Amino acid sequence: MTTQTEHNRMANAIRFLSADAVEKANSGHPGMPMGMADVATVLYTKFLKFDPKHPHWPDRDRFILSAGHGSMLLYSLLHLTGYEDFDLDQIKNFRQMGSRTAGHPEFGHGAGIETTTGPLGQGIATSVGFALGERIMNARFGDDVVDHFTYVIAGDGCLMEGISQEAISMAGHMKLSKLIVLFDDNGISIDGPTSLSTSEDHKKRFEAAGWDVQQIDGHDPVAIEAAIAKAKTTNTPSMIACKTVIGFGAPTKGGTSATHGSPLGATELAGAREKLGWTSEPFDIPADILGAWRNAGARGKADFDAWGARFENLEASLKDEFERRVEGKLPENWIDAFNDYKKQITAELPKVATRKSSQNVLEVLTKAIPEMIGGSADLTGSNNTKTGVQAPITADGGYHGGYIYYGIREHGMAAAMNGLALHGGVLPYGGTFLVFTDYCRPAIRLSALMNQRVVYVMTHDSIGLGEDGPTHQPVEHVASLRAMPNVTVIRPADAVETAEAWAMAITNETGPTVMALTRQNLPTLRTEYREDNLVARGGYVISDCDGDRQVTLIATGSEVEIAVNAQAKLKADGINAAVVSLPSWELFDAQSPEYRKEVLGDKPRIAIEALSVFGWEKYVGDNGKVIGMHGFGASAPAEVLYEHFGITAEALVKAAKELV
C-alpha cells in the first residue's frame, strides 16, 4: 500500500521531469502535468493494465491524453514505468528535432502513445472509437482475450470544443461502460480563468448524455482511487471531475494561466522545488522513487502472462482469426469474391450511381471481410453504406453486428473511426456527403498523420447532386483533400472503377482513403474484365483512339462519360482524341515518369471535372485547358446545371478544336 508520502514523491517525479523538460526546451506546457500528476500516479500505479515489455499487447488498457499539450505528463509516465522508447535522453530532448517526445503526442513515435492528440477534443472523440472497438472485439472473442478499459485525461479545452458533445452523446447512447474520462477541472485556459468564456456545468452535460459522474479533489490520492474503482463498476461511461490546481506547486504562478503554455522560469521552478521538497537536480530521479515507478510498470507482467495462457487455450481457428484481425491482415478469400463480382459487372454493365455501385461491392466485401465495420452520419440511405449482412451495433444487442448509426455527428464519426482503426481488429468505413468533409477534416488529417486505414465514403460529390443547391455542392472539397498529405482521394467513373477503388482502400495500410461518389446514374464504361486493378495506377487510357493521338481528354468520375461522348463527336469530325480516366491523382503521381508520359501523351490536353479547376494545370500543362467550376453551384436538376456551367461534351469539342 502506498503511503501519502510515497505517493507525493512519485507524483513529484512527474511534476519535475515535466517542468524541467519544458524548461530545457524553453517551450511547452508545464501546468497540466503538474496539476494532474496525482491523478496520473494513482491511475498508473493502481489501475492501468499495461506491460512496458509488451507495449502492443492487444488486451492492454488504453490511455489517451486528450489534453495533448500536456504531453510531458505522458512522456514522464512512459519513462518512469520503463518503456524502452522513452529513456532519459528522450525526456531531455523534449520538442527537439528527431526526438520521440514531440510537442504533442504523435502516434508512431514510440510505444505507449496510443493516438495523436493535436486539436483539442479529438482525443476524447477518438476514445469513443477505442472503447467501441473493445466492445466489438469482445463480442466476437469473449472476455478471456478482450476485456480492457479506455482511460482519458481531458481538459477544459477538450470539453469546450464542439466535437466533445458529439463524443459524449455517442458514448452515452452506446453505453460504453469501459470508457472512463478523468476531467482536469482546473478552471484555466490560455486566456485566463474559464469564467471569461464559459459558465456551463460540464458534469450536467455528461449526466444528460447518460454518463456516471463524480466530483473529487484531484490532489487526494484516496479520493482518486475510490472514484476510479467506482467508475469501473458502472454500466455506463464514467466522467470523474478532478478539481486540480494548474501548475500545482509553483509558488506564484500555480493556479494561473501563466503555467499553461510557458516554461516556469528558473526562479519559479526553484521555488516549486522548495515548496514541494524536491531536492534532486533536473532529470535526476531518486533511486527509491524510480524503483517504485518501475515496480508499477512491472506489475502488468502477471496480467500479460495470464492473458497469454488464456489465449493459448482458445480453439485454433478462433486464435488464428484473432491474430489475423489484430495484425490487420485481410482474409485470404476476399480477392476471389471480389474478382467474381468484377466479372459480373463487366457482363451486366449496370447504369447506377457510384454511391450505389459502392454499396454493391460492399455487399461482397462485408460478407468476405467480417471486420469491416460500416456507418453513416444519419445518411445511410443516401450514402448506401449498409449491407445485407450488417446488423446494427448496439449496447442492447451486445455489440454484435457490423454497422454503426452515428447520428448527425460527422465530427464524432470521423474521430471514432480513427479510434476503431487504432484499437485494432476493426476496418472502419463511414459515410456522409462530400461537402461535409469540412466537418470531418481534423480527423481525416489525423488519419493521414497516423497512417490509419480508414475509409471515408463521401457521396453527392459535385454539382451533379442537383437541387440541394450550392450549400451542398462540394465545389472545392476534392481539391482541398488532394492537397492534404498522405490522403488517397478516388473519384471513380463507373461500377468497375468503384469496385477497384474499394480494393485499393481496404489494402491501403499507409493512410486513409476518401471516396468521392455520385448521386446521379452513370453507365459502365469498362466493358471488358481485367484482373489487374487499373484504379491502382491512378490514371489510365480508358478509351484510346484509332490513329495517332491529336488531343487528350482527361476526366474523373461522372465527367469521364462526358469525355467519351466528346471523343465520339471529335472522331466524327476527323480528330483523334484519347480519353484518360484519372480517378486518383495521388496514385497516378506515384507511377513512374514513363508510365505517366505514356498515359497523358505529348499532344494538347484538356481536363474536365464538375468541381473547382484548382490544381489541374499540372496535368494539362501551360498550353492545355480545364473545363470546370470557377465559383459555386446553383439549385437545379443536374443536367440543367451541367449545361448552365458549360461542363459538356460540346465544350470539350470546342476546346479541342481550338488546340488541335
mmCIF file of N, CA and C in Angstrom, residues 13-74:
data_model
loop_
_atom_site.group_PDB
_atom_site.id
_atom_site.type_symbol
_atom_site.label_atom_id
_atom_site.label_comp_id
_atom_site.label_asym_id
_atom_site.label_seq_id
_atom_site.Cartn_x
_atom_site.Cartn_y
_atom_site.Cartn_z
ATOM 1 N N ALA A 13 7.847 13.301 -9.021
ATOM 2 C CA ALA A 13 8.761 12.879 -10.088
ATOM 3 C C ALA A 13 8.183 13.254 -11.448
ATOM 4 N N ILE A 14 6.879 13.091 -11.605
ATOM 5 C CA ILE A 14 6.212 13.517 -12.843
ATOM 6 C C ILE A 14 6.308 15.027 -12.995
ATOM 7 N N ARG A 15 6.007 15.723 -11.910
ATOM 8 C CA ARG A 15 5.970 17.190 -11.971
ATOM 9 C C ARG A 15 7.313 17.762 -12.419
ATOM 10 N N PHE A 16 8.384 17.253 -11.842
ATOM 11 C CA PHE A 16 9.676 17.889 -12.115
ATOM 12 C C PHE A 16 10.335 17.350 -13.378
ATOM 13 N N LEU A 17 10.088 16.100 -13.745
ATOM 14 C CA LEU A 17 10.524 15.679 -15.075
ATOM 15 C C LEU A 17 9.869 16.546 -16.136
ATOM 16 N N SER A 18 8.573 16.803 -15.955
ATOM 17 C CA SER A 18 7.819 17.594 -16.932
ATOM 18 C C SER A 18 8.288 19.040 -16.956
ATOM 19 N N ALA A 19 8.357 19.662 -15.781
ATOM 20 C CA ALA A 19 8.732 21.079 -15.715
ATOM 21 C C ALA A 19 10.176 21.288 -16.170
ATOM 22 N N ASP A 20 11.068 20.361 -15.802
ATOM 23 C CA ASP A 20 12.464 20.503 -16.208
ATOM 24 C C ASP A 20 12.629 20.319 -17.716
ATOM 25 N N ALA A 21 11.867 19.384 -18.293
ATOM 26 C CA ALA A 21 11.950 19.183 -19.749
ATOM 27 C C ALA A 21 11.450 20.411 -20.495
ATOM 28 N N VAL A 22 10.365 20.999 -20.027
ATOM 29 C CA VAL A 22 9.842 22.215 -20.645
ATOM 30 C C VAL A 22 10.847 23.352 -20.495
ATOM 31 N N GLU A 23 11.455 23.435 -19.328
ATOM 32 C CA GLU A 23 12.434 24.497 -19.073
ATOM 33 C C GLU A 23 13.630 24.354 -20.014
ATOM 34 N N LYS A 24 14.122 23.129 -20.169
ATOM 35 C CA LYS A 24 15.278 22.897 -21.034
ATOM 36 C C LYS A 24 14.950 23.217 -22.489
ATOM 37 N N ALA A 25 13.743 22.845 -22.908
ATOM 38 C CA ALA A 25 13.332 23.117 -24.289
ATOM 39 C C ALA A 25 12.971 24.580 -24.501
ATOM 40 N N ASN A 26 12.730 25.289 -23.379
ATOM 41 C CA ASN A 26 12.218 26.663 -23.435
ATOM 42 C C ASN A 26 10.925 26.727 -24.232
ATOM 43 N N SER A 27 10.134 25.664 -24.103
ATOM 44 C CA SER A 27 8.888 25.574 -24.856
ATOM 45 C C SER A 27 8.058 24.438 -24.269
ATOM 46 N N GLY A 28 6.752 24.673 -24.126
ATOM 47 C CA GLY A 28 5.891 23.591 -23.661
ATOM 48 C C GLY A 28 4.879 24.053 -22.632
ATOM 49 N N HIS A 29 4.214 23.055 -22.033
ATOM 50 C CA HIS A 29 3.083 23.308 -21.141
ATOM 51 C C HIS A 29 3.304 22.558 -19.829
ATOM 52 N N PRO A 30 3.883 23.202 -18.841
ATOM 53 C CA PRO A 30 4.141 22.506 -17.572
ATOM 54 C C PRO A 30 2.929 22.408 -16.660
ATOM 55 N N GLY A 31 1.956 23.281 -16.837
ATOM 56 C CA GLY A 31 0.860 23.395 -15.873
ATOM 57 C C GLY A 31 0.017 22.149 -15.731
ATOM 58 N N MET A 32 -0.402 21.562 -16.860
ATOM 59 C CA MET A 32 -1.268 20.392 -16.785
ATOM 60 C C MET A 32 -0.566 19.184 -16.176
ATOM 61 N N PRO A 33 0.669 18.845 -16.599
ATOM 62 C CA PRO A 33 1.349 17.716 -15.955
ATOM 63 C C PRO A 33 1.523 17.905 -14.449
ATOM 64 N N MET A 34 1.799 19.120 -14.031
ATOM 65 C CA MET A 34 1.961 19.372 -12.599
ATOM 66 C C MET A 34 0.626 19.242 -11.872
ATOM 67 N N GLY A 35 -0.441 19.681 -12.534
ATOM 68 C CA GLY A 35 -1.757 19.618 -11.906
ATOM 69 C C GLY A 35 -2.348 18.227 -11.863
ATOM 70 N N MET A 36 -2.102 17.423 -12.907
ATOM 71 C CA MET A 36 -2.714 16.094 -12.984
ATOM 72 C C MET A 36 -1.766 14.972 -12.559
ATOM 73 N N ALA A 37 -0.641 15.318 -11.967
ATOM 74 C CA ALA A 37 0.331 14.293 -11.569
ATOM 75 C C ALA A 37 -0.242 13.334 -10.538
ATOM 76 N N ASP A 38 -1.047 13.831 -9.631
ATOM 77 C CA ASP A 38 -1.629 12.945 -8.615
ATOM 78 C C ASP A 38 -2.588 11.944 -9.245
ATOM 79 N N VAL A 39 -3.442 12.421 -10.127
ATOM 80 C CA VAL A 39 -4.402 11.532 -10.796
ATOM 81 C C VAL A 39 -3.657 10.491 -11.616
ATOM 82 N N ALA A 40 -2.655 10.930 -12.362
ATOM 83 C CA ALA A 40 -1.907 10.010 -13.219
ATOM 84 C C ALA A 40 -1.162 8.972 -12.392
ATOM 85 N N THR A 41 -0.635 9.387 -11.256
ATOM 86 C CA THR A 41 0.087 8.446 -10.397
ATOM 87 C C THR A 41 -0.829 7.341 -9.904
ATOM 88 N N VAL A 42 -2.005 7.694 -9.441
ATOM 89 C CA VAL A 42 -2.957 6.680 -8.973
ATOM 90 C C VAL A 42 -3.375 5.776 -10.134
ATOM 91 N N LEU A 43 -3.661 6.362 -11.278
ATOM 92 C CA LEU A 43 -4.106 5.569 -12.427
ATOM 93 C C LEU A 43 -3.055 4.543 -12.828
ATOM 94 N N TYR A 44 -1.818 4.982 -12.963
ATOM 95 C CA TYR A 44 -0.761 4.098 -13.471
ATOM 96 C C TYR A 44 -0.269 3.100 -12.428
ATOM 97 N N THR A 45 -0.376 3.433 -11.159
ATOM 98 C CA THR A 45 0.134 2.507 -10.138
ATOM 99 C C THR A 45 -0.938 1.582 -9.590
ATOM 100 N N LYS A 46 -2.204 1.967 -9.707
ATOM 101 C CA LYS A 46 -3.277 1.185 -9.086
ATOM 102 C C LYS A 46 -4.211 0.505 -10.083
ATOM 103 N N PHE A 47 -4.368 1.059 -11.281
ATOM 104 C CA PHE A 47 -5.451 0.595 -12.147
ATOM 105 C C PHE A 47 -5.030 0.199 -13.558
ATOM 106 N N LEU A 48 -4.240 1.015 -14.206
ATOM 107 C CA LEU A 48 -3.980 0.808 -15.629
ATOM 108 C C LEU A 48 -3.336 -0.554 -15.867
ATOM 109 N N LYS A 49 -3.923 -1.317 -16.784
ATOM 110 C CA LYS A 49 -3.397 -2.636 -17.145
ATOM 111 C C LYS A 49 -2.484 -2.467 -18.354
ATOM 112 N N PHE A 50 -1.175 -2.631 -18.124
ATOM 113 C CA PHE A 50 -0.209 -2.428 -19.199
ATOM 114 C C PHE A 50 1.063 -3.174 -18.846
ATOM 115 N N ASP A 51 1.891 -3.414 -19.831
ATOM 116 C CA ASP A 51 3.183 -4.062 -19.631
ATOM 117 C C ASP A 51 4.190 -3.403 -20.567
ATOM 118 N N PRO A 52 5.102 -2.590 -20.029
ATOM 119 C CA PRO A 52 6.072 -1.898 -20.894
ATOM 120 C C PRO A 52 6.921 -2.840 -21.739
ATOM 121 N N LYS A 53 7.063 -4.076 -21.303
ATOM 122 C CA LYS A 53 7.851 -5.043 -22.071
ATOM 123 C C LYS A 53 7.060 -5.601 -23.257
ATOM 124 N N HIS A 54 5.754 -5.443 -23.225
ATOM 125 C CA HIS A 54 4.881 -5.886 -24.322
ATOM 126 C C HIS A 54 3.892 -4.755 -24.620
ATOM 127 N N PRO A 55 4.402 -3.649 -25.142
ATOM 128 C CA PRO A 55 3.585 -2.430 -25.253
ATOM 129 C C PRO A 55 2.421 -2.542 -26.231
ATOM 130 N N HIS A 56 2.453 -3.537 -27.128
ATOM 131 C CA HIS A 56 1.378 -3.675 -28.108
ATOM 132 C C HIS A 56 0.426 -4.822 -27.761
ATOM 133 N N TRP A 57 0.506 -5.314 -26.559
ATOM 134 C CA TRP A 57 -0.390 -6.355 -26.062
ATOM 135 C C TRP A 57 -1.844 -5.968 -26.350
ATOM 136 N N PRO A 58 -2.580 -6.785 -27.076
ATOM 137 C CA PRO A 58 -3.925 -6.372 -27.505
ATOM 138 C C PRO A 58 -4.903 -6.091 -26.378
ATOM 139 N N ASP A 59 -4.716 -6.737 -25.216
ATOM 140 C CA ASP A 59 -5.690 -6.544 -24.135
ATOM 141 C C ASP A 59 -5.222 -5.544 -23.088
ATOM 142 N N ARG A 60 -4.254 -4.705 -23.439
ATOM 143 C CA ARG A 60 -3.851 -3.645 -22.517
ATOM 144 C C ARG A 60 -4.969 -2.605 -22.406
ATOM 145 N N ASP A 61 -5.030 -1.927 -21.276
ATOM 146 C CA ASP A 61 -5.869 -0.739 -21.196
ATOM 147 C C ASP A 61 -5.271 0.336 -22.090
ATOM 148 N N ARG A 62 -6.135 1.176 -22.635
ATOM 149 C CA ARG A 62 -5.657 2.297 -23.450
ATOM 150 C C ARG A 62 -5.717 3.587 -22.628
ATOM 151 N N PHE A 63 -4.644 4.358 -22.681
ATOM 152 C CA PHE A 63 -4.620 5.673 -22.038
ATOM 153 C C PHE A 63 -4.457 6.734 -23.107
ATOM 154 N N ILE A 64 -5.378 7.667 -23.129
ATOM 155 C CA ILE A 64 -5.394 8.715 -24.157
ATOM 156 C C ILE A 64 -5.315 10.078 -23.486
ATOM 157 N N LEU A 65 -4.279 10.814 -23.827
ATOM 158 C CA LEU A 65 -4.113 12.165 -23.294
ATOM 159 C C LEU A 65 -4.782 13.139 -24.259
ATOM 160 N N SER A 66 -6.069 13.363 -24.049
ATOM 161 C CA SER A 66 -6.802 14.262 -24.942
ATOM 162 C C SER A 66 -6.252 15.685 -24.847
ATOM 163 N N ALA A 67 -5.863 16.075 -23.647
ATOM 164 C CA ALA A 67 -5.224 17.383 -23.459
ATOM 165 C C ALA A 67 -3.762 17.252 -23.865
ATOM 166 N N GLY A 68 -3.551 17.063 -25.166
ATOM 167 C CA GLY A 68 -2.243 16.672 -25.674
ATOM 168 C C GLY A 68 -1.145 17.690 -25.470
ATOM 169 N N HIS A 69 -1.515 18.950 -25.238
ATOM 170 C CA HIS A 69 -0.469 19.948 -24.986
ATOM 171 C C HIS A 69 0.323 19.602 -23.725
ATOM 172 N N GLY A 70 -0.299 18.859 -22.814
ATOM 173 C CA GLY A 70 0.394 18.418 -21.604
ATOM 174 C C GLY A 70 1.178 17.139 -21.826
ATOM 175 N N SER A 71 1.785 17.013 -22.996
ATOM 176 C CA SER A 71 2.414 15.762 -23.419
ATOM 177 C C SER A 71 3.494 15.268 -22.467
ATOM 178 N N MET A 72 4.150 16.170 -21.753
ATOM 179 C CA MET A 72 5.207 15.717 -20.849
ATOM 180 C C MET A 72 4.647 14.858 -19.723
ATOM 181 N N LEU A 73 3.383 14.966 -19.420
ATOM 182 C CA LEU A 73 2.770 14.051 -18.456
ATOM 183 C C LEU A 73 2.898 12.622 -18.960
ATOM 184 N N LEU A 74 2.524 12.396 -20.214
ATOM 185 C CA LEU A 74 2.593 11.059 -20.796
ATOM 186 C C LEU A 74 4.039 10.596 -20.937
#
